mmCIF file of C-alpha atoms in Angstrom:
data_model
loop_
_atom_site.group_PDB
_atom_site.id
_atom_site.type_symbol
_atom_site.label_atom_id
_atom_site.label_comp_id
_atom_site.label_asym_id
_atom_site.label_seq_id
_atom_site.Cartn_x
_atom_site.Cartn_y
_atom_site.Cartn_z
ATOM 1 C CA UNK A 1 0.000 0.000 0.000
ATOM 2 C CA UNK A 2 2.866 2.278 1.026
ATOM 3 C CA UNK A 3 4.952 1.335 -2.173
ATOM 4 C CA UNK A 4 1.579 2.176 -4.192
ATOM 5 C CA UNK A 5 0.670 5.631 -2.579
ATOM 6 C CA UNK A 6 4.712 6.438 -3.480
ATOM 7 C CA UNK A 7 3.935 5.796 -6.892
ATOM 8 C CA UNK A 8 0.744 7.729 -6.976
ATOM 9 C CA UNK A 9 2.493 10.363 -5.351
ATOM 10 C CA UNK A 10 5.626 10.303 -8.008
ATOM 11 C CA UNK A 11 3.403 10.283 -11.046
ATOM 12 C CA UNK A 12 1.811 13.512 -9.641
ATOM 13 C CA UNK A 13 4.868 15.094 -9.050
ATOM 14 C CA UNK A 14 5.612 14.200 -12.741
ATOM 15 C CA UNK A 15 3.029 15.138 -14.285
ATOM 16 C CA UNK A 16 2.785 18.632 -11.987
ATOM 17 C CA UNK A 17 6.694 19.056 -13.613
ATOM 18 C CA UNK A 18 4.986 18.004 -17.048
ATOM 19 C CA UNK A 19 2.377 21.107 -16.620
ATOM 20 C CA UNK A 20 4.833 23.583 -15.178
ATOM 21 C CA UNK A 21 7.211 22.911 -18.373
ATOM 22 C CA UNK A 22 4.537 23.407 -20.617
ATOM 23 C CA UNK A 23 2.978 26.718 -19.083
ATOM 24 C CA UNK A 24 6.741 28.246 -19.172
ATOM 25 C CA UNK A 25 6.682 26.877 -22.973
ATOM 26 C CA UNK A 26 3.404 28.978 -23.293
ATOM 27 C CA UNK A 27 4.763 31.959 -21.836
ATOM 28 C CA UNK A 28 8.003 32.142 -23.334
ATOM 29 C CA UNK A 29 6.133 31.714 -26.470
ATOM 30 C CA UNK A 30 3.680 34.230 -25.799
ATOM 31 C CA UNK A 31 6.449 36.505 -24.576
ATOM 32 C CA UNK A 32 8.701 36.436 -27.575
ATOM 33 C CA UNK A 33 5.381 36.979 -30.036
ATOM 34 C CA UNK A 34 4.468 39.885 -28.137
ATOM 35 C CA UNK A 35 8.031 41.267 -28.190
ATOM 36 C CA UNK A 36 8.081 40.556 -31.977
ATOM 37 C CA UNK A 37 5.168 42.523 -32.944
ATOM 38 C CA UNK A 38 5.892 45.772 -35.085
ATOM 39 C CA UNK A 39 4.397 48.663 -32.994
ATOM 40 C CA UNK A 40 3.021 52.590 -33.591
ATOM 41 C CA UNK A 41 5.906 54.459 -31.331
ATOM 42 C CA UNK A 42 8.321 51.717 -31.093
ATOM 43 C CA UNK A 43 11.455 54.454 -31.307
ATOM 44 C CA UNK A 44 9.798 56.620 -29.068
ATOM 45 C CA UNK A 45 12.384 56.134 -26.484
ATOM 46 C CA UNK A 46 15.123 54.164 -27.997
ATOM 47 C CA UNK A 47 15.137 57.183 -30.473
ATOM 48 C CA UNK A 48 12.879 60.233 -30.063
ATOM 49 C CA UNK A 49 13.414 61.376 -32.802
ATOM 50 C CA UNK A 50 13.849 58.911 -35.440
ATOM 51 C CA UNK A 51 10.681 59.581 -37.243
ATOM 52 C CA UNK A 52 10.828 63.188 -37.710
ATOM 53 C CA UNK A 53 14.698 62.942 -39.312
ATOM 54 C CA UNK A 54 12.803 60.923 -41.735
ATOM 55 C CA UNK A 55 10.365 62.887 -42.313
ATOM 56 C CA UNK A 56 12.799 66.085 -42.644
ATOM 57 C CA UNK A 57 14.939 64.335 -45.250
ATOM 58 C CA UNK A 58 12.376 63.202 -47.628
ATOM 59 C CA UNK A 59 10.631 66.501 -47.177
ATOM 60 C CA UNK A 60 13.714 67.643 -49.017
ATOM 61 C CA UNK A 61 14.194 65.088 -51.790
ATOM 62 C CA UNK A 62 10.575 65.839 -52.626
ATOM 63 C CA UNK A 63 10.578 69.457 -52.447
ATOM 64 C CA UNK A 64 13.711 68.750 -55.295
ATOM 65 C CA UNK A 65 12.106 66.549 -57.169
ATOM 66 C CA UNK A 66 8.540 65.563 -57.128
ATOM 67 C CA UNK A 67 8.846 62.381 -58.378
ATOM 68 C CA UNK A 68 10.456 61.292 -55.480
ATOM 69 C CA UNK A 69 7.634 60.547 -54.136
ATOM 70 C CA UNK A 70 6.550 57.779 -56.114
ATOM 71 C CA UNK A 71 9.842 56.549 -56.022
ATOM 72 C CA UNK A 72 9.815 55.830 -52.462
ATOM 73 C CA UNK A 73 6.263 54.620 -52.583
ATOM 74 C CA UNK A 74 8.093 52.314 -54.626
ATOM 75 C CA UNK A 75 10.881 51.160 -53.072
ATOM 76 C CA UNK A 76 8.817 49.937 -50.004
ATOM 77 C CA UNK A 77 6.482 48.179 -52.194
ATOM 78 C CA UNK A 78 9.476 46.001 -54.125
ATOM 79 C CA UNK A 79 11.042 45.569 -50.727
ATOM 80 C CA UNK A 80 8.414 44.125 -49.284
ATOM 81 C CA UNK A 81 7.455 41.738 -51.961
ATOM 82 C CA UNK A 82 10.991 39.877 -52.299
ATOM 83 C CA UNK A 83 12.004 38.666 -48.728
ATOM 84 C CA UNK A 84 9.598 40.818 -46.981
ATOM 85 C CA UNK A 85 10.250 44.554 -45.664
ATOM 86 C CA UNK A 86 13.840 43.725 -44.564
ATOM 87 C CA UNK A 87 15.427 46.526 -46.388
ATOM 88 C CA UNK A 88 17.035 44.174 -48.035
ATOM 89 C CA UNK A 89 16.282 46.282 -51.913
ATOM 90 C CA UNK A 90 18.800 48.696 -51.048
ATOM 91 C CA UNK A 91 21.968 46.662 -50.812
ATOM 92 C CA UNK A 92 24.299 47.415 -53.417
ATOM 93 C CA UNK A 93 25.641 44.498 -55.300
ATOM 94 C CA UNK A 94 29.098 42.733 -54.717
ATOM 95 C CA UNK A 95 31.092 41.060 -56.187
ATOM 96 C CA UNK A 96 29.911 37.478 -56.581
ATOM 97 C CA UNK A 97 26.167 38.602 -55.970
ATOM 98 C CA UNK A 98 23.803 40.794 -58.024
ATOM 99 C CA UNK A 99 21.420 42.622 -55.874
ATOM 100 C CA UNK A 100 17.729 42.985 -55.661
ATOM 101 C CA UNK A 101 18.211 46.526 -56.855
ATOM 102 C CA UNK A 102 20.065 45.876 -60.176
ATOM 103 C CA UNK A 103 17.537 43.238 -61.240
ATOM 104 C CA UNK A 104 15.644 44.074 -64.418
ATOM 105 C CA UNK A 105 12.452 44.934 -62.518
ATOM 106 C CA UNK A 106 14.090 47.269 -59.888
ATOM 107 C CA UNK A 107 16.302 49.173 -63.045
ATOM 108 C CA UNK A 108 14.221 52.477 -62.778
ATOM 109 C CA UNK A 109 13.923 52.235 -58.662
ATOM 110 C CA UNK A 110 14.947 55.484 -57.093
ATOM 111 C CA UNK A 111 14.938 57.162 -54.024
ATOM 112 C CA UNK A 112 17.875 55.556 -52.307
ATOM 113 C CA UNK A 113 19.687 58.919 -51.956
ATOM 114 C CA UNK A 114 16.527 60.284 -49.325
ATOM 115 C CA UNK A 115 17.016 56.788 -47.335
ATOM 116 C CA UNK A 116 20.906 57.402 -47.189
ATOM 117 C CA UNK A 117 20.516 60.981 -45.839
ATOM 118 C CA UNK A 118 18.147 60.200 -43.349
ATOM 119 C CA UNK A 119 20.336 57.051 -42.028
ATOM 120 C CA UNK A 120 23.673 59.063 -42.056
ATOM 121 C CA UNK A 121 21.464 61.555 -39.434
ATOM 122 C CA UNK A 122 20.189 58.560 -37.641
ATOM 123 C CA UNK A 123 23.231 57.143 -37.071
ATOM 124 C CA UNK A 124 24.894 60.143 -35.869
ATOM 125 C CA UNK A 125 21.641 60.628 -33.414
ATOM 126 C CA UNK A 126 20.676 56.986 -32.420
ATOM 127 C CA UNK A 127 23.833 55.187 -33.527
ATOM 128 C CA UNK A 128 22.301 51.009 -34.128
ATOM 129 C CA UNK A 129 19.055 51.150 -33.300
ATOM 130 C CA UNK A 130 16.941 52.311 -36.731
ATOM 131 C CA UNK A 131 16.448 49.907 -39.384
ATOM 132 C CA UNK A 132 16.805 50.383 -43.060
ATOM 133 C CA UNK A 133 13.454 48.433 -43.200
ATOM 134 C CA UNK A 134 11.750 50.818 -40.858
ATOM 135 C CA UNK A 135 12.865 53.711 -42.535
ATOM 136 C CA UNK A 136 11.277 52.586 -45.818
ATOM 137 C CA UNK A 137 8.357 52.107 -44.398
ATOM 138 C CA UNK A 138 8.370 55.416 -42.525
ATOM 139 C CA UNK A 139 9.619 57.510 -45.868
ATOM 140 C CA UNK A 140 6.721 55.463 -47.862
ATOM 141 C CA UNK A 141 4.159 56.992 -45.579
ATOM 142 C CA UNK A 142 5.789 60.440 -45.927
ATOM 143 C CA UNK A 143 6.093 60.549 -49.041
ATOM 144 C CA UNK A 144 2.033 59.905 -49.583
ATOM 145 C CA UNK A 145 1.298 62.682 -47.517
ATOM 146 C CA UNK A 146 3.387 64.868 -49.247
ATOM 147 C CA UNK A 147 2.079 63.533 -52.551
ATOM 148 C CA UNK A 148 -1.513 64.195 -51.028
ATOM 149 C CA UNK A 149 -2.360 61.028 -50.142
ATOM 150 C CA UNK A 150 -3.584 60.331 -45.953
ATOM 151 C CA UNK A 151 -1.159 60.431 -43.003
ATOM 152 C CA UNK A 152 -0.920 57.433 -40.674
ATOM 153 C CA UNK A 153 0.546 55.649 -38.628
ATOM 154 C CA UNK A 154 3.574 53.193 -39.156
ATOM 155 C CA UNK A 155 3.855 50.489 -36.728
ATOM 156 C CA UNK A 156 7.828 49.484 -36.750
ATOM 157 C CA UNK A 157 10.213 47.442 -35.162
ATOM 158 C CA UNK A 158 11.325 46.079 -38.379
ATOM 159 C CA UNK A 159 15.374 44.410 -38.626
ATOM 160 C CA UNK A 160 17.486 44.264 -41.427
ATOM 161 C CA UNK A 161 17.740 41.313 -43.982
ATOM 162 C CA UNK A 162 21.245 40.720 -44.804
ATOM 163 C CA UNK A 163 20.754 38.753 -48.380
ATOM 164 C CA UNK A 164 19.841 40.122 -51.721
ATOM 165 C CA UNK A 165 19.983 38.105 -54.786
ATOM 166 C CA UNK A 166 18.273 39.944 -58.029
ATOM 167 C CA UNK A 167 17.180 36.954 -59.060
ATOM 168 C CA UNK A 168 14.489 36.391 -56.189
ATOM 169 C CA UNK A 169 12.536 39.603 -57.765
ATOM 170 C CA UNK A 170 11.131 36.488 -60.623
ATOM 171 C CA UNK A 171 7.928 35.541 -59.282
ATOM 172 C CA UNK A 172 7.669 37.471 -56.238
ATOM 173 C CA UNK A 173 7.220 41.138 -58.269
ATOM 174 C CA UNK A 174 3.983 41.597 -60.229
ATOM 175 C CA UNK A 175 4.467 41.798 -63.683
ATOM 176 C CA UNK A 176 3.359 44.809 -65.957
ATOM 177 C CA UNK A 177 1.546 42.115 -68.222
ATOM 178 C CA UNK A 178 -0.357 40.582 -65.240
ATOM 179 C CA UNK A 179 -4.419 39.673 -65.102
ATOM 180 C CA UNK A 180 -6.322 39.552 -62.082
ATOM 181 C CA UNK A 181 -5.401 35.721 -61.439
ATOM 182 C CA UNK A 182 -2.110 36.839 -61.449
ATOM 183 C CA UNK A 183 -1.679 39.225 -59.802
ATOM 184 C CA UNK A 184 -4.008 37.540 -57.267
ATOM 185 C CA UNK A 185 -2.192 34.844 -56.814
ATOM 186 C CA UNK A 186 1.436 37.173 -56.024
ATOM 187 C CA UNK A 187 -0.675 39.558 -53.352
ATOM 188 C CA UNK A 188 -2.041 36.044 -52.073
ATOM 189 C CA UNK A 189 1.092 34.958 -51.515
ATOM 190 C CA UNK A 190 2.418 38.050 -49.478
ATOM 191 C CA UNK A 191 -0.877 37.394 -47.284
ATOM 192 C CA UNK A 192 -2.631 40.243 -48.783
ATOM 193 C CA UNK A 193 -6.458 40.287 -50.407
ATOM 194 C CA UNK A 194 -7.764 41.324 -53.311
ATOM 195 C CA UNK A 195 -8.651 44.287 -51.922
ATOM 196 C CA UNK A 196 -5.485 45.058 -50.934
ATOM 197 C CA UNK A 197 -4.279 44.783 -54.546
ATOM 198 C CA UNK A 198 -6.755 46.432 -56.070
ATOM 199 C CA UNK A 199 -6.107 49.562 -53.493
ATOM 200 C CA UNK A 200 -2.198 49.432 -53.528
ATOM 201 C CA UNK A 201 -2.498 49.549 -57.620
ATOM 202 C CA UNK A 202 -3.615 52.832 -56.800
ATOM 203 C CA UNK A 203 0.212 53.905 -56.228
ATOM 204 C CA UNK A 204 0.338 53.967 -59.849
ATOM 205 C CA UNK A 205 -1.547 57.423 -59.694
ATOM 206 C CA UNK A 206 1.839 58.621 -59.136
ATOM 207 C CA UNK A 207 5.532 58.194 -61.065
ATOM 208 C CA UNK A 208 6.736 57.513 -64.400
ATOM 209 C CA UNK A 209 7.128 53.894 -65.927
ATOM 210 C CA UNK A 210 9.379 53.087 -68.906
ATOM 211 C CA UNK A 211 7.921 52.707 -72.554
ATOM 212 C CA UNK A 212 9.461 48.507 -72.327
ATOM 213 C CA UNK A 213 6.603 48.278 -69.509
ATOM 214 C CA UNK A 214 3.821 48.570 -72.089
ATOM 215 C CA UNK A 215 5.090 48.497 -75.320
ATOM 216 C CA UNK A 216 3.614 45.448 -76.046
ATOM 217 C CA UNK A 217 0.386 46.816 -75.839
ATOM 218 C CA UNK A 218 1.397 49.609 -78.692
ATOM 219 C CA UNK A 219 3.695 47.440 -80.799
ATOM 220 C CA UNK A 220 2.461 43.701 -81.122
ATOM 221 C CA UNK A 221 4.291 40.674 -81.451
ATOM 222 C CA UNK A 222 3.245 39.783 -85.168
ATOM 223 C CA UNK A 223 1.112 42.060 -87.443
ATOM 224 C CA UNK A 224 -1.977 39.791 -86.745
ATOM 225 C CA UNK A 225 -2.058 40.704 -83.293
ATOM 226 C CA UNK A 226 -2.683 44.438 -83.839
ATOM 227 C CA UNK A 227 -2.450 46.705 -80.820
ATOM 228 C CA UNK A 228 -4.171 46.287 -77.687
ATOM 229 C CA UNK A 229 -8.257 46.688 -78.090
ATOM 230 C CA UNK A 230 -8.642 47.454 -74.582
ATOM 231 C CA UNK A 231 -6.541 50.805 -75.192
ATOM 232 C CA UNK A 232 -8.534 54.022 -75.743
ATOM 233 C CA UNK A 233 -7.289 55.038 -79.451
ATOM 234 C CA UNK A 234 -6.789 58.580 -78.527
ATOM 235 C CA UNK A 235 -4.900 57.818 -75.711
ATOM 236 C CA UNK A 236 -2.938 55.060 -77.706
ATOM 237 C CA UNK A 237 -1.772 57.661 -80.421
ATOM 238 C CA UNK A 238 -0.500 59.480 -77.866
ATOM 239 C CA UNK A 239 1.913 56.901 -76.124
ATOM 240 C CA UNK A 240 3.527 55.603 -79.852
ATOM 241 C CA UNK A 241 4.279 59.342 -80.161
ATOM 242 C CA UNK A 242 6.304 58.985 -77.102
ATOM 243 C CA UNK A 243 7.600 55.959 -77.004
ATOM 244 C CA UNK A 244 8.521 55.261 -80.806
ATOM 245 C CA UNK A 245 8.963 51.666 -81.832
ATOM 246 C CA UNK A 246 12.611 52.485 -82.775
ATOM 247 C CA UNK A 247 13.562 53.767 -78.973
ATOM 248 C CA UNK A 248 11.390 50.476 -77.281
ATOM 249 C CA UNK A 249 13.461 48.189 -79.534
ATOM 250 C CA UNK A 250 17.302 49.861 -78.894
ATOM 251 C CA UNK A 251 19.390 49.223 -75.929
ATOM 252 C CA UNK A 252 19.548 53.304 -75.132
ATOM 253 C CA UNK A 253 18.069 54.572 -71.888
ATOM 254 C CA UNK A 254 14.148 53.849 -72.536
ATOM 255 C CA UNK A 255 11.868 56.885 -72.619
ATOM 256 C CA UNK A 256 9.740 57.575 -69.510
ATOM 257 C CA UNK A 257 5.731 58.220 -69.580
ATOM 258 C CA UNK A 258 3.845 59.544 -66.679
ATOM 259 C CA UNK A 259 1.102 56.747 -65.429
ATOM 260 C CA UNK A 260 -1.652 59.542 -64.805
ATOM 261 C CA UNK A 261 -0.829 62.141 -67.276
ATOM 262 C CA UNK A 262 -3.555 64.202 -65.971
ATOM 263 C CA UNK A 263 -1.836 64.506 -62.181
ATOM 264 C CA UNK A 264 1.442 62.689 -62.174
ATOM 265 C CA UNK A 265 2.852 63.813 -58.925
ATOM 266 C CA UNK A 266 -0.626 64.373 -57.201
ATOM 267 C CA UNK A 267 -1.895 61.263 -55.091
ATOM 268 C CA UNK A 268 -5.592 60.987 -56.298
ATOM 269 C CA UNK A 269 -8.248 59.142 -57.399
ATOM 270 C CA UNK A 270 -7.491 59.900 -61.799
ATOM 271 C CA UNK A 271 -5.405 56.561 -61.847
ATOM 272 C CA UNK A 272 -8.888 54.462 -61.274
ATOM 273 C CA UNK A 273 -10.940 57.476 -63.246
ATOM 274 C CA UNK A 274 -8.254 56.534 -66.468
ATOM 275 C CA UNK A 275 -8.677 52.927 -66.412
ATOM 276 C CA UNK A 276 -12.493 53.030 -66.429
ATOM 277 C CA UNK A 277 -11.865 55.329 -69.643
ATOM 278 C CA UNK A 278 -9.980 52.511 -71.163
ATOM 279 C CA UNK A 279 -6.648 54.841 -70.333
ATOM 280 C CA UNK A 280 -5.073 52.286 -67.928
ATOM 281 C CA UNK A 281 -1.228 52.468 -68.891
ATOM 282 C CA UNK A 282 -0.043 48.977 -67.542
ATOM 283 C CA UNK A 283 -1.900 45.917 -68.640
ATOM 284 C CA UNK A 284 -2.232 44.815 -65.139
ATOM 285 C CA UNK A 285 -4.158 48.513 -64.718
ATOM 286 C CA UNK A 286 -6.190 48.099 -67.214
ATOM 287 C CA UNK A 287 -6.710 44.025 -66.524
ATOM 288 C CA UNK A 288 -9.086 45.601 -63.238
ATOM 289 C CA UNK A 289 -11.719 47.087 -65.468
ATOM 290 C CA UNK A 290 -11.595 42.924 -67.050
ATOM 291 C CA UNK A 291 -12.891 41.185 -63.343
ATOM 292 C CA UNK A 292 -16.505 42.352 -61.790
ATOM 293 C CA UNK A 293 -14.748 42.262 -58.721
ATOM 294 C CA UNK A 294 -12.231 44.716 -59.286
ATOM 295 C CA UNK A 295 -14.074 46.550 -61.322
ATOM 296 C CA UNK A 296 -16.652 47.196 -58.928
ATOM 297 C CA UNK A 297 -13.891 48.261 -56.642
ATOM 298 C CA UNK A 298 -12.330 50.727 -59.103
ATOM 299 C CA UNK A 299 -15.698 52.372 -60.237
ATOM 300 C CA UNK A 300 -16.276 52.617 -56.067
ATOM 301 C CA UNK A 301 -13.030 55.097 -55.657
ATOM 302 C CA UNK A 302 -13.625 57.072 -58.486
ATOM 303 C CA UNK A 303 -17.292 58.115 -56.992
ATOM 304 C CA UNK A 304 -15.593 57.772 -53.730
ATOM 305 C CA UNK A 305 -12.212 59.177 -53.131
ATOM 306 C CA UNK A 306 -12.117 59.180 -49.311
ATOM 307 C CA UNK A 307 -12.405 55.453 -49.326
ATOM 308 C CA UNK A 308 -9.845 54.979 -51.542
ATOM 309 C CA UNK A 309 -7.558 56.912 -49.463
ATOM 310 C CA UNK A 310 -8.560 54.919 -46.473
ATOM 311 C CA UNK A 311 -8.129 51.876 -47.916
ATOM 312 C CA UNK A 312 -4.985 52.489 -49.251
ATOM 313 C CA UNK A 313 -3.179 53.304 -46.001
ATOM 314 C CA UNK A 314 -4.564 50.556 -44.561
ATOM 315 C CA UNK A 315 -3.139 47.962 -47.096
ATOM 316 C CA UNK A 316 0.143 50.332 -46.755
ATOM 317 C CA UNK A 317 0.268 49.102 -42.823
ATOM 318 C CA UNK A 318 -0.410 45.464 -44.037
ATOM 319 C CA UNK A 319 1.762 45.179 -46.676
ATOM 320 C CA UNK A 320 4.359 46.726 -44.120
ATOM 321 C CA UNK A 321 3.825 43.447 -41.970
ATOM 322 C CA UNK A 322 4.817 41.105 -44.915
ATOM 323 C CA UNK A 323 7.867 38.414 -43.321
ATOM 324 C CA UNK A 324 8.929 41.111 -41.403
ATOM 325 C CA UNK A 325 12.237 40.237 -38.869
ATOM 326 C CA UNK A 326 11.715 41.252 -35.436
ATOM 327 C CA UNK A 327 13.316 40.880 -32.027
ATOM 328 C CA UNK A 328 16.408 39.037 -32.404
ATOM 329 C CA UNK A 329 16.577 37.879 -36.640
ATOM 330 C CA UNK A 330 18.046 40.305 -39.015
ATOM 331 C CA UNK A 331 20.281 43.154 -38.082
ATOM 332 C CA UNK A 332 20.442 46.484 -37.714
ATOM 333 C CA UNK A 333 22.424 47.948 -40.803
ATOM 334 C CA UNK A 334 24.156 50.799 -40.058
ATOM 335 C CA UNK A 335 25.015 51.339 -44.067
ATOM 336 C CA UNK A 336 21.747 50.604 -45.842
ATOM 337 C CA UNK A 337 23.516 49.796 -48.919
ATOM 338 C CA UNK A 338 26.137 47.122 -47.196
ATOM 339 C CA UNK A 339 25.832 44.430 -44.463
ATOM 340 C CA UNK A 340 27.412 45.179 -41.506
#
């Protein structure tokens, strides 16, 4: 009786040590989940003032040049989609290694002067504690505001990837010639909707894009083909006059061609109002008008601009939460164009 009561007793005890293991598991888990959440304020003491050097510097690329704007809008984006926002599109290439930045998607990408400035000032202020990821996503939201989209808030926390290899931009950046399934089936893959694409297309109500983005839509294949139906003529006229067949096909410095041409540095709603006038300059803009879906949601922000704007920082903050590295993965860069 005694011998059995000592086993009772020992299989409680084990199964008490069983229980306590598992609720520390539970903890520590819940802990380190907690700690790797991005959050709104997350400099606010470990740097005071990191968002407001941001802010300052690309205040003065875009007060330069307008087009900044875009640019940066852009850089975040193509960041994000290869590796997540890891910051990881502004390493330079070495030798050995071609970078995210010189593949042939990323070949008009600029902007990376306004994230240099600001991380030369953040270094000298807060030396090792801002990301290059975080400052992307800060200058992103900056620029939009200055561009006349909404303000809002960034929630950061973001590290620094330390790998870049061009060739990861196949498959992972959205394709000029992209339909809905397509693109789709990219945005799925990030973990965004397709209301998040349809919204974050709007970026292209801002910038320039290069006449090898569309020219297949002007210039077709074989002489069968003809040139795209889904192309307002007017409009189409217009783009072979500036991007002639003979500059598409060379190997100079292609021609650039605003994607609104009504407002081309002004964040609004024309980019949707174009493509439901057939005057979509990227077949994946015009490819929205193709779905109901999208189409429902394009015709929406053109009667309704405050929901586009809405909408569009809020797929901003979730595409900003795409494979980020937090707490104790990645690095803190203190060159955004080198590891280290």
């Amino acid at each position: 009786m005694e011998a059995q009561t000592r086993a009772r007793g020992g299989a409680r005890m084990r199964l008490r040590d069983v229980l306590l293991s598992v609720v520390v598991a539970v903890v520590a888990m819940a802990a380190t989940t907690a700690r790797a959440q991005l959050e709104v304020g997350f400099y606010d003491t470990l740097c005071p003032a990191a968002e407001i050097i941001v802010q300052e510097e690309v205040s003065k690329g875009v007060s330069g040049s307008p087009g900044t704007a875009a640019g940066l809008l852009r850089l975040h984006f193509h960041d994000c989609f290869v590796r997540g926002c890891d910051g990881s599109v502004l390493l330079d290439s070495s030798a050995g290694n071609t970078a995210e930045k010189d593949a042939p998607p990323n070949s008009s990408l600029r902007g990376f002067e306004v994230i240099d400035a600001a991380k030369t000032r953040l270094e000298q202020a807060c030396y090792g504690v801002v990301s290059c990821a975080d400052i992307l996503a800060f200058a992103a939201r900056d620029a939009l505001a200055l561009a006349g989209g909404s303000q809002y808030q960034v929630p950061a926390g973001r590290r620094d990837g330390n790998v870049s290899v061009a060739g990861e931009t196949n498959g992972n950046l959205p394709p000029p010639t992209a339909n809905v399934q397509q693109l789709n089936q990219i945005f799925g893959s990030k973990g965004l909707t397709q209301a998040h694409m349809v919204a974050l297309s709007g970026a292209h109500t801002i910038g320039m894009a290069q006449c090898s983005s569309f020219d297949g839509r002007l210039y077709p294949s074989s002489p069968s083909a003809g040139q795209d139906p889904t192309m307002d003529p007017s409009y189409l006229g217009t783009l072979t006059t500036q991007c002639p067949q003979s500059a598409t096909q060379s190997g100079a410095a292609q021609p650039l061609v605003a994607m609104d041409p009504v407002t081309p540095n002004s964040f609004d709603t024309n980019y949707y109002a174009n493509i439901v006038a057939n005057r979509g300059l990227l077949t994946s803009d015009q490819a929205l008008l193709a779905d109901p879906t999208t189409a429902a949601q394009v015709v929406g922000y053109t009667n309704n601009p405050a929901s586009f704007f809405t909408d569009f920082a809020d797929a901003m903050v979730s595409m900003g939460n795409i494979e980020v590295l937090t707490g104790t993965s990645g690095s803190i860069r203190t060159n955004c164009r080198v590891v280290g």
